[in-house]
């Protein structure tokens, strides 16, 4: 059965005609979109810096020749260290905006670190009972506002200059669904797009678009398809899904690309959720204005492993005359699509160790030799572990080197499936359907690596191994550098062409967030969030007991040349 859906010729012609006669954007909207389309190399205006998801800064003042003189310019501490600092900061016109645990939001002078304003929301006490808390991964900036989704289910817009609340909307019934927002919003034209947590919960997860000016809901997309063939019985009512990370946007096609989370329960003991479970563990192409589904591809039909599609970046990439979308699934396999229609162009593995399938057909995307954990009460050895071949952290694509710098985790697990009745009253409870323990791969030790690869073919140019699998995002720059922070609290600068380490600095706590680069008054800076945290960290001590004692923290380190 085909797992992709595209617009027919007649519909496409209608869309093209509509584009030709559509009225121009209002002047304020045009200015906001122009700013976010990243004409100014000095800024880092959104979560992935640009709509194409590259996480690449064109700045080159800091480069291979002088990076060894990099020194600390300033440090800012948010004052909350639970779950570390998982966010990626944003810089617009010399001001840094970032969010920390418990939804603490800061605006800082990006050259000095001096606080301009801060906002500490009064969160509902229900937050303390939730599974997904108290971390947040980023804010969105646009239309004169700073946007974020809160731990208690609100979307809040702050005045960009003052930090005062411009509007707030209660989008989720968090007391009932136990769900919330933890990912960074994406500002697209006059809308703010974000998705909710839901994958481990007996609910139906959605993706929302709100009007940036008022917070009124523009559209919503339910990631649980209303289809008894896709969800046998009543399983769809508690199907999970959602879209908890940040997507990409193609302005030319007016499409928002968003990955969706896993179905609930995570593990199926047989009959828990019959069908392919659309639209979970899928990549969606949604019309930015209406939220209408233009195409989709389900990377993991009937996901048996919690290998969802919600994580990381979706690279909007043009190659050899083709409009491509490159997306890594949590399983460690990378899917390459024709982004105009969702047809598979290639599939390749980022990981060396996997046994959940024998392989994936690179031409069709078909899973070959599925190996699901199904037998109740009997541990089953599966690679990679539930944290994935890579977690939600992002890689970085450098259009100069044409290489994608990306991390991977070579770790396995024993999964024990357990039957579970979904709890929906008085509030939704976790709906896993099993448990897991981290294990070393067959014949060797678990480890992680940072690779430089061609994102379309998977060809590897260089690789660096880490004892502890890294879970921080990656930055690449026009100065030929790759910046990455590891689990032990060391931030590294590598030569983008060779992988040679050129500089390093110990920040005192491990890295989970996203490094960025920006410039103020002609001077380039590199900002690195430091602060070890993550639900994933709870898995590490089974293999590396010492990780349990790694120091916590939360600090924004900013570096520049001496």
Coordinates of C-alpha atoms in Angstrom, one line a residue:
X1 CA 0.0 0.0 0.0
X2 CA 1.3 3.4 -0.9
X3 CA 2.2 5.5 2.2
X4 CA 2.4 8.9 0.4
X5 CA -0.3 11.2 -0.7
X6 CA 0.2 14.1 -3.1
X7 CA -1.8 16.8 -4.8
X8 CA -3.4 15.9 -8.2
X9 CA -2.6 17.8 -11.4
X10 CA -5.9 19.7 -11.4
X11 CA -5.4 20.8 -7.7
X12 CA -1.8 21.8 -8.4
X13 CA -2.9 23.9 -11.4
X14 CA -5.5 25.6 -9.2
X15 CA -2.8 26.3 -6.5
X16 CA -0.4 27.8 -9.1
X17 CA -3.2 30.0 -10.5
X18 CA -4.1 31.1 -6.9
X19 CA -0.5 32.0 -6.3
X20 CA -0.4 34.1 -9.4
X21 CA -3.4 36.2 -8.4
X22 CA -3.1 36.1 -4.6
X23 CA -2.8 39.6 -3.0
X24 CA 0.5 40.6 -1.6
X25 CA 1.3 40.2 2.0
X26 CA 0.6 43.2 4.3
X27 CA 3.7 45.3 4.7
X28 CA 4.3 44.3 8.3
X29 CA 3.9 40.6 7.5
X30 CA 6.3 41.0 4.5
X31 CA 8.9 42.6 6.8
X32 CA 8.5 39.8 9.4
X33 CA 8.8 37.1 6.8
X34 CA 11.8 38.7 5.2
X35 CA 13.6 38.9 8.5
X36 CA 12.9 35.3 9.3
X37 CA 14.0 34.2 5.8
X38 CA 17.5 35.0 7.1
X39 CA 18.9 37.8 4.9
X40 CA 21.1 39.0 7.8
X41 CA 24.1 36.6 8.5
X42 CA 24.6 38.3 11.9
X43 CA 21.3 36.9 13.3
X44 CA 20.1 33.5 14.4
X45 CA 16.4 34.2 14.1
X46 CA 14.8 30.8 14.7
X47 CA 15.4 27.4 16.2
X48 CA 17.3 26.0 13.3
X49 CA 18.5 29.5 12.2
X50 CA 16.8 29.2 8.8
X51 CA 13.7 27.6 7.4
X52 CA 15.8 25.0 5.6
X53 CA 16.9 23.5 8.9
X54 CA 20.6 23.7 8.2
X55 CA 21.8 25.1 11.6
X56 CA 24.6 26.7 9.6
X57 CA 26.0 30.2 10.3
X58 CA 27.7 31.9 7.3
X59 CA 29.9 34.0 9.6
X60 CA 33.7 33.4 9.1
X61 CA 35.5 35.9 11.4
X62 CA 36.1 32.9 13.7
X63 CA 37.8 30.3 11.5
X64 CA 40.2 27.4 11.4
X65 CA 43.2 29.6 11.7
X66 CA 42.2 31.6 14.8
X67 CA 39.7 29.5 16.7
X68 CA 42.5 28.4 19.1
X69 CA 42.3 31.9 20.6
X70 CA 38.6 31.6 21.4
X71 CA 37.9 32.9 24.9
X72 CA 34.9 33.4 27.2
X73 CA 33.1 36.7 26.5
X74 CA 30.3 36.3 29.0
X75 CA 28.2 33.7 30.9
X76 CA 24.6 33.9 31.9
X77 CA 22.9 31.6 34.4
X78 CA 19.1 31.2 34.3
X79 CA 18.9 30.1 38.0
X80 CA 17.1 26.8 37.3
X81 CA 19.1 23.7 36.7
X82 CA 16.6 20.9 36.9
X83 CA 17.0 18.9 33.6
X84 CA 19.8 21.3 32.6
X85 CA 19.6 23.7 29.7
X86 CA 18.1 22.0 26.6
X87 CA 17.3 25.1 24.5
X88 CA 18.8 26.7 21.4
X89 CA 19.1 30.5 21.9
X90 CA 17.9 33.0 19.3
X91 CA 19.7 36.2 18.4
X92 CA 18.0 39.1 16.5
X93 CA 19.6 42.5 16.1
X94 CA 22.1 42.1 18.9
X95 CA 19.6 40.7 21.5
X96 CA 19.6 37.1 22.6
X97 CA 16.4 35.4 23.6
X98 CA 16.4 32.0 25.3
X99 CA 14.2 29.8 27.5
X100 CA 15.3 27.6 30.4
X101 CA 13.6 25.1 32.7
X102 CA 10.2 26.1 34.1
X103 CA 9.7 28.3 31.1
X104 CA 12.0 31.0 32.3
X105 CA 12.5 33.4 29.3
X106 CA 15.4 35.9 29.0
X107 CA 16.3 38.8 26.7
X108 CA 20.0 39.6 27.0
X109 CA 22.5 42.0 25.3
X110 CA 24.1 39.5 23.0
X111 CA 27.5 41.3 23.2
X112 CA 27.7 41.6 27.0
X113 CA 25.2 39.2 28.5
X114 CA 23.5 42.0 30.4
X115 CA 19.9 41.3 31.1
X116 CA 17.3 43.4 29.3
X117 CA 14.3 41.6 30.7
X118 CA 13.1 38.3 32.0
X119 CA 9.8 36.6 32.3
X120 CA 9.0 33.8 34.8
X121 CA 5.5 32.5 34.2
X122 CA 3.2 31.3 37.0
X123 CA 2.8 27.7 36.1
X124 CA -0.1 25.5 37.2
X125 CA 1.0 23.1 39.9
X126 CA -0.1 20.2 37.7
X127 CA 3.3 20.7 36.0
X128 CA 5.0 18.9 38.9
X129 CA 3.0 15.8 38.2
X130 CA 3.9 15.5 34.5
X131 CA 6.4 13.2 32.7
X132 CA 7.6 15.9 30.2
X133 CA 9.0 18.7 32.4
X134 CA 10.5 21.1 33.4
X135 CA 12.6 21.6 30.3
X136 CA 11.9 23.5 27.1
X137 CA 13.9 23.6 23.9
X138 CA 13.4 27.0 22.5
X139 CA 11.3 30.1 21.7
X140 CA 10.1 31.7 18.4
X141 CA 10.6 35.3 17.5
X142 CA 8.7 37.3 14.9
X143 CA 6.1 40.0 14.4
X144 CA 7.5 41.9 17.4
X145 CA 6.9 39.1 19.8
X146 CA 8.6 36.2 21.5
X147 CA 6.6 33.0 21.5
X148 CA 6.8 29.8 23.5
X149 CA 4.6 26.9 24.5
X150 CA 4.3 26.3 28.2
X151 CA 4.6 23.3 30.4
X152 CA 0.9 23.8 31.5
X153 CA -0.4 23.8 27.9
X154 CA -0.5 27.5 27.1
X155 CA 1.0 29.4 24.2
X156 CA 2.3 32.7 25.4
X157 CA 3.4 35.8 23.4
X158 CA 5.7 38.3 25.0
X159 CA 6.4 41.8 23.7
X160 CA 9.9 41.5 22.1
X161 CA 11.1 44.8 23.6
X162 CA 9.7 44.7 27.1
X163 CA 8.9 41.0 27.9
X164 CA 5.4 41.9 28.9
X165 CA 2.6 39.5 28.0
X166 CA 1.0 40.4 24.7
X167 CA -1.4 37.5 24.7
X168 CA -1.7 34.0 26.1
X169 CA -4.0 31.1 25.1
X170 CA -4.8 27.9 26.9
X171 CA -4.5 25.4 24.1
X172 CA -4.3 22.1 25.9
X173 CA -6.3 20.7 28.8
X174 CA -3.1 19.7 30.6
X175 CA -4.9 18.7 33.8
X176 CA -6.8 16.1 31.8
X177 CA -4.4 15.1 29.0
X178 CA -1.1 15.3 31.0
X179 CA 0.3 16.8 27.8
X180 CA 2.1 20.0 27.2
X181 CA 4.5 21.9 24.9
X182 CA 8.3 21.4 25.2
X183 CA 9.5 22.2 21.6
X184 CA 10.3 25.6 20.0
X185 CA 7.5 27.2 17.9
X186 CA 8.1 28.0 14.2
X187 CA 7.0 31.4 13.1
X188 CA 5.6 31.1 9.5
X189 CA 4.3 34.3 8.0
X190 CA 1.5 35.5 10.2
X191 CA 1.2 32.3 12.2
X192 CA 3.0 30.4 15.0
X193 CA 3.2 26.7 14.5
X194 CA 4.0 24.1 17.3
X195 CA 3.1 20.6 18.3
X196 CA 2.3 19.0 21.6
X197 CA 3.7 16.0 23.6
X198 CA 1.5 12.9 23.3
X199 CA 3.5 9.8 22.2
X200 CA 3.5 8.1 25.6
X201 CA 0.0 9.1 26.5
X202 CA -3.5 7.7 25.8
X203 CA -4.7 10.8 24.0
X204 CA -4.7 12.2 20.4
X205 CA -1.8 14.5 19.7
X206 CA -2.1 17.5 17.4
X207 CA -0.1 20.2 15.6
X208 CA -1.4 23.8 16.0
X209 CA -1.1 27.1 14.1
X210 CA -2.1 30.3 16.0
X211 CA -2.3 33.8 14.6
X212 CA 0.8 35.6 15.7
X213 CA -1.0 38.9 16.3
X214 CA -3.8 37.6 18.6
X215 CA -3.2 33.9 19.5
X216 CA -6.5 32.9 17.8
X217 CA -6.3 29.3 16.5
X218 CA -5.8 29.3 12.7
X219 CA -5.8 25.6 12.2
X220 CA -5.0 22.3 13.9
X221 CA -4.0 18.9 12.5
X222 CA -4.8 15.7 14.4
X223 CA -2.0 13.2 14.0
X224 CA -4.3 10.3 14.8
X225 CA -6.2 9.6 11.6
X226 CA -9.9 8.8 11.9
X227 CA -9.8 5.5 10.2
X228 CA -10.7 2.1 11.7
X229 CA -8.5 0.3 9.1
X230 CA -5.5 2.4 10.4
X231 CA -6.6 2.0 14.1
X232 CA -8.4 -1.2 14.8
X233 CA -11.3 -1.1 17.3
X234 CA -11.1 2.0 19.5
X235 CA -7.3 2.2 19.7
X236 CA -7.2 5.5 17.8
X237 CA -8.9 7.3 20.7
X238 CA -5.8 6.6 22.8
X239 CA -3.3 6.6 19.9
X240 CA -0.7 9.2 21.2
X241 CA 1.3 10.8 18.3
X242 CA 1.6 14.5 18.3
X243 CA 4.5 16.6 17.0
X244 CA 6.7 17.7 19.9
X245 CA 9.7 19.1 18.0
X246 CA 10.2 21.9 15.5
X247 CA 9.6 21.5 11.7
X248 CA 10.8 23.3 8.6
X249 CA 9.2 25.6 6.0
X250 CA 9.5 25.8 2.2
X251 CA 8.3 29.3 1.2
X252 CA 8.3 28.5 -2.5
X253 CA 5.9 25.6 -2.0
X254 CA 4.2 27.1 1.1
X255 CA 4.6 23.8 2.9
X256 CA 5.4 23.2 6.6
X257 CA 7.2 19.9 7.1
X258 CA 6.6 18.4 10.5
X259 CA 7.6 15.0 12.0
X260 CA 5.2 13.1 14.2
X261 CA 5.7 11.1 17.4
X262 CA 5.2 7.4 18.1
X263 CA 1.8 5.7 18.7
X264 CA 0.6 4.7 22.2
X265 CA 1.3 2.3 23.7
X266 CA 4.9 2.4 22.6
X267 CA 5.1 -1.4 22.6
X268 CA 2.3 -3.6 21.2
X269 CA 1.8 -6.9 22.8
X270 CA -0.4 -8.0 19.9
X271 CA -3.8 -6.4 19.2
X272 CA -3.1 -3.3 21.2
X273 CA -3.5 -1.0 18.1
X274 CA -4.2 -3.0 15.0
X275 CA -3.3 -1.3 11.7
X276 CA -0.6 1.0 10.4
X277 CA -1.5 3.7 12.9
X278 CA -1.5 6.8 10.7
X279 CA -0.2 9.5 11.0
X280 CA 2.2 8.5 13.8
X281 CA 5.9 8.1 13.1
X282 CA 5.4 10.0 9.9
X283 CA 6.6 13.1 8.0
X284 CA 3.8 15.5 7.1
X285 CA 3.7 18.3 4.5
X286 CA 1.0 20.7 5.5
X287 CA -0.2 23.8 3.8
X288 CA 1.1 26.7 5.9
X289 CA -2.1 28.8 5.5
X290 CA -4.8 26.1 6.1
X291 CA -3.0 23.1 7.7
X292 CA -4.3 20.9 4.9
X293 CA -2.4 17.7 4.4
X294 CA -0.6 17.9 1.0
X295 CA 1.4 14.7 1.4
X296 CA 2.7 12.4 4.1
X297 CA 5.0 9.4 4.4
X298 CA 4.9 7.0 7.3
X299 CA 8.5 6.1 8.0
X300 CA 7.6 3.4 10.5
X301 CA 4.2 1.8 9.8
X302 CA 2.8 0.4 13.1
X303 CA 5.8 1.5 15.1
X304 CA 6.8 -1.3 17.4
X305 CA 9.9 0.3 18.8
X306 CA 9.2 4.0 19.7
X307 CA 11.2 5.0 16.6
X308 CA 9.2 8.1 15.9
X309 CA 9.7 10.8 13.3
X310 CA 9.3 13.8 15.6
X311 CA 12.9 14.4 16.3
X312 CA 15.6 16.7 14.9
X313 CA 15.7 18.7 11.7
X314 CA 14.2 18.3 8.3
X315 CA 16.7 19.6 5.7
X316 CA 15.1 21.5 2.8
X317 CA 17.8 20.8 0.2
X318 CA 18.2 21.2 -3.5
X319 CA 20.5 18.7 -5.3
X320 CA 20.9 18.0 -9.0
X321 CA 17.8 19.8 -10.0
X322 CA 15.6 18.0 -7.4
X323 CA 13.8 19.5 -4.5
X324 CA 14.7 17.2 -1.6
X325 CA 13.8 16.8 2.1
X326 CA 16.2 14.9 4.3
X327 CA 14.9 13.6 7.6
X328 CA 16.4 11.3 10.2
X329 CA 14.1 8.9 11.9
X330 CA 14.8 8.0 15.5
X331 CA 15.7 4.5 14.3
X332 CA 18.9 5.9 12.9
X333 CA 17.8 5.6 9.3
X334 CA 17.8 8.7 7.2
X335 CA 14.9 9.2 4.7
X336 CA 15.4 11.4 1.6
X337 CA 12.2 12.6 -0.1
X338 CA 11.1 14.5 -3.2
X339 CA 9.6 17.3 -1.1
X340 CA 7.1 18.2 -3.7
X341 CA 5.2 14.9 -3.4
X342 CA 6.8 12.8 -0.6
X343 CA 8.2 10.1 -2.9
X344 CA 11.2 8.3 -1.5
X345 CA 14.6 9.1 -3.2
X346 CA 16.9 7.2 -0.9
X347 CA 17.1 5.6 2.6
X348 CA 20.4 5.0 4.4
X349 CA 21.5 4.0 7.9
X350 CA 23.4 6.5 10.1
X351 CA 24.1 3.7 12.6
X352 CA 26.5 0.8 12.4
X353 CA 24.5 -1.5 14.8
X354 CA 20.8 -2.3 14.3
X355 CA 18.7 -5.4 14.3
X356 CA 15.1 -4.0 14.6
X357 CA 15.0 -4.6 10.8
X358 CA 17.4 -6.3 8.4
X359 CA 17.3 -3.2 6.3
X360 CA 15.0 -0.6 4.6
X361 CA 14.6 -0.7 0.9
X362 CA 16.3 2.5 -0.4
X363 CA 14.0 2.8 -3.3
X364 CA 10.6 2.1 -1.7
X365 CA 11.2 2.7 2.0
X366 CA 9.8 -0.7 2.9
X367 CA 10.9 -2.2 6.2
X368 CA 12.5 -5.5 5.4
X369 CA 12.8 -8.2 8.1
X370 CA 10.9 -6.5 11.0
X371 CA 12.0 -7.7 14.4
X372 CA 9.4 -6.4 16.9
X373 CA 9.3 -7.1 20.6
X374 CA 5.9 -8.8 21.1
X375 CA 6.2 -11.7 23.6
X376 CA 4.8 -10.5 27.0
X377 CA 7.2 -10.8 29.9
X378 CA 10.1 -12.1 27.9
X379 CA 13.1 -9.7 27.4
X380 CA 14.0 -9.1 23.7
X381 CA 17.3 -7.7 22.5
X382 CA 16.8 -4.7 20.2
X383 CA 19.2 -2.3 18.6
X384 CA 19.2 0.7 18.8
X385 CA 17.8 1.5 22.2
X386 CA 14.7 3.6 23.0
X387 CA 16.8 6.8 22.9
X388 CA 17.3 6.1 19.2
X389 CA 20.1 6.0 16.7
X390 CA 20.0 9.7 17.5
X391 CA 17.8 11.6 20.0
X392 CA 16.0 14.8 19.3
X393 CA 19.2 16.9 19.1
X394 CA 20.0 18.2 15.6
X395 CA 22.8 17.9 13.2
X396 CA 24.1 20.7 10.9
X397 CA 24.4 21.0 7.2
X398 CA 27.2 23.2 5.6
X399 CA 26.3 24.2 2.1
X400 CA 29.9 25.0 1.4
X401 CA 31.3 21.6 2.2
X402 CA 28.0 19.9 1.3
X403 CA 28.4 17.8 4.4
X404 CA 25.9 17.0 7.2
X405 CA 27.5 16.9 10.6
X406 CA 25.4 14.6 12.7
X407 CA 25.7 12.4 15.8
X408 CA 24.7 8.7 16.4
X409 CA 24.4 6.3 19.3
X410 CA 25.5 2.7 19.0
X411 CA 23.6 1.3 22.0
X412 CA 21.1 -1.6 22.4
X413 CA 18.5 -2.6 24.9
X414 CA 16.4 -5.4 26.3
X415 CA 12.7 -4.7 25.9
X416 CA 10.1 -6.5 28.1
X417 CA 6.6 -6.0 26.8
X418 CA 3.8 -5.7 29.3
X419 CA 0.1 -5.5 28.8
X420 CA -1.3 -2.3 30.0
X421 CA -4.8 -0.8 30.3
X422 CA -4.8 2.9 29.3
X423 CA -5.6 5.3 32.1
X424 CA -7.6 8.3 31.0
X425 CA -9.4 9.2 34.3
X426 CA -9.1 11.5 36.2
X427 CA -6.1 12.3 34.0
X428 CA -4.1 10.5 31.3
X429 CA -1.4 8.2 32.6
X430 CA 1.8 7.0 30.9
X431 CA 1.0 4.3 28.3
X432 CA 4.2 2.5 27.4
X433 CA 3.3 -1.1 27.3
X434 CA 6.7 -2.2 28.4
X435 CA 10.1 -1.4 29.9
X436 CA 13.7 -1.5 28.7
X437 CA 17.2 -1.7 30.0
X438 CA 20.3 -0.4 28.1
X439 CA 22.7 -3.0 26.8
X440 CA 26.0 -3.0 25.0
X441 CA 26.0 -4.1 21.3
X442 CA 27.0 -7.7 20.5
X443 CA 30.8 -8.2 20.8
X444 CA 31.6 -4.7 21.8
X445 CA 31.1 -1.6 24.0
X446 CA 28.3 1.0 23.4
X447 CA 29.6 4.3 22.1
X448 CA 28.6 7.4 20.2
X449 CA 30.0 9.3 17.2
X450 CA 30.0 12.5 15.3
X451 CA 30.1 12.0 11.5
X452 CA 30.5 14.2 8.5
X453 CA 28.3 12.7 5.7
X454 CA 26.7 13.4 2.4
X455 CA 23.1 13.8 3.5
X456 CA 21.6 12.4 0.3
X457 CA 23.9 9.3 -0.2
X458 CA 25.1 8.7 3.4
X459 CA 28.7 8.6 2.3
X460 CA 31.0 9.3 5.3
X461 CA 34.0 11.6 5.1
X462 CA 35.1 11.5 8.7
X463 CA 34.0 10.3 12.1
X464 CA 34.9 11.0 15.8
X465 CA 34.0 8.5 18.5
X466 CA 32.8 9.3 22.1
X467 CA 32.7 6.9 25.0
X468 CA 29.4 8.4 26.2
X469 CA 26.9 8.8 23.3
X470 CA 26.5 12.6 22.8
X471 CA 23.0 14.2 22.9
X472 CA 23.8 17.8 22.1
X473 CA 23.1 19.5 18.8
X474 CA 25.7 20.6 16.2
X475 CA 26.7 23.9 14.6
X476 CA 28.7 24.4 11.4
X477 CA 30.0 27.8 10.2
X478 CA 31.3 29.7 7.2
X479 CA 34.7 29.7 8.9
X480 CA 35.1 26.0 8.3
X481 CA 34.2 24.9 11.8
X482 CA 32.0 22.3 13.5
X483 CA 31.0 23.1 17.1
X484 CA 29.7 20.3 19.4
X485 CA 29.4 19.9 23.1
X486 CA 29.7 16.4 24.6
X487 CA 28.2 14.6 27.6
X488 CA 31.3 15.3 29.8
X489 CA 31.0 19.0 29.5
X490 CA 33.6 19.7 26.9
X491 CA 32.7 21.9 23.9
X492 CA 34.8 21.1 20.8
X493 CA 35.7 23.0 17.6
X494 CA 36.6 20.7 14.7
X495 CA 37.9 21.3 11.2
X496 CA 34.8 20.9 9.0
X497 CA 36.9 19.2 6.2
X498 CA 39.0 16.8 8.3
X499 CA 37.4 16.4 11.7
X500 CA 40.7 17.5 13.4
X501 CA 40.0 19.1 16.8
X502 CA 41.2 22.7 16.8
X503 CA 40.0 23.9 20.2
X504 CA 38.1 22.8 23.3
X505 CA 36.8 24.2 26.5
X506 CA 35.3 22.6 29.6
X507 CA 32.0 24.2 30.7
X508 CA 31.5 22.2 33.8
X509 CA 28.4 20.4 32.9
X510 CA 27.3 18.3 29.9
X511 CA 25.6 19.5 26.7
X512 CA 22.0 18.9 25.6
X513 CA 21.1 22.2 23.9
X514 CA 22.1 23.8 20.6
X515 CA 25.2 25.9 20.0
X516 CA 24.8 28.9 17.6
X517 CA 26.8 31.7 16.1
X518 CA 26.0 35.4 15.6
X519 CA 27.6 38.8 15.3
X520 CA 27.1 42.2 17.0
X521 CA 28.8 45.4 15.8
X522 CA 31.1 43.4 13.5
X523 CA 32.2 40.9 16.1
X524 CA 31.4 37.2 15.9
X525 CA 30.3 35.1 18.9
X526 CA 29.6 31.5 19.5
X527 CA 27.0 30.6 22.2
X528 CA 26.9 27.2 23.8
X529 CA 24.2 26.2 26.3
X530 CA 25.7 24.1 29.0
X531 CA 23.7 22.0 31.5
X532 CA 23.2 18.3 31.5
X533 CA 19.6 17.1 31.5
X534 CA 17.2 14.9 29.6
X535 CA 14.9 12.0 30.3
X536 CA 17.4 9.9 28.2
X537 CA 20.0 10.3 30.8
X538 CA 18.1 7.9 33.1
X539 CA 19.2 5.1 30.7
X540 CA 22.9 5.8 30.9
X541 CA 23.8 4.5 34.4
X542 CA 22.9 0.9 33.4
X543 CA 26.0 0.9 31.2
X544 CA 28.0 3.8 32.6
X545 CA 27.2 4.1 36.4
X546 CA 29.5 7.1 36.7
X547 CA 27.1 9.2 34.6
X548 CA 24.7 9.3 37.5
X549 CA 27.2 11.6 39.3
X550 CA 28.0 13.9 36.4
X551 CA 27.4 17.5 37.5
X552 CA 24.1 19.2 36.9
X553 CA 24.1 22.8 35.7
X554 CA 22.5 25.5 33.5
X555 CA 24.6 28.3 31.9
X556 CA 24.8 30.1 28.6
X557 CA 28.5 30.3 27.7
X558 CA 29.4 32.8 24.9
X559 CA 32.8 32.8 23.3
X560 CA 34.7 35.3 21.0
X561 CA 38.2 35.9 19.8
X562 CA 40.7 37.4 22.1

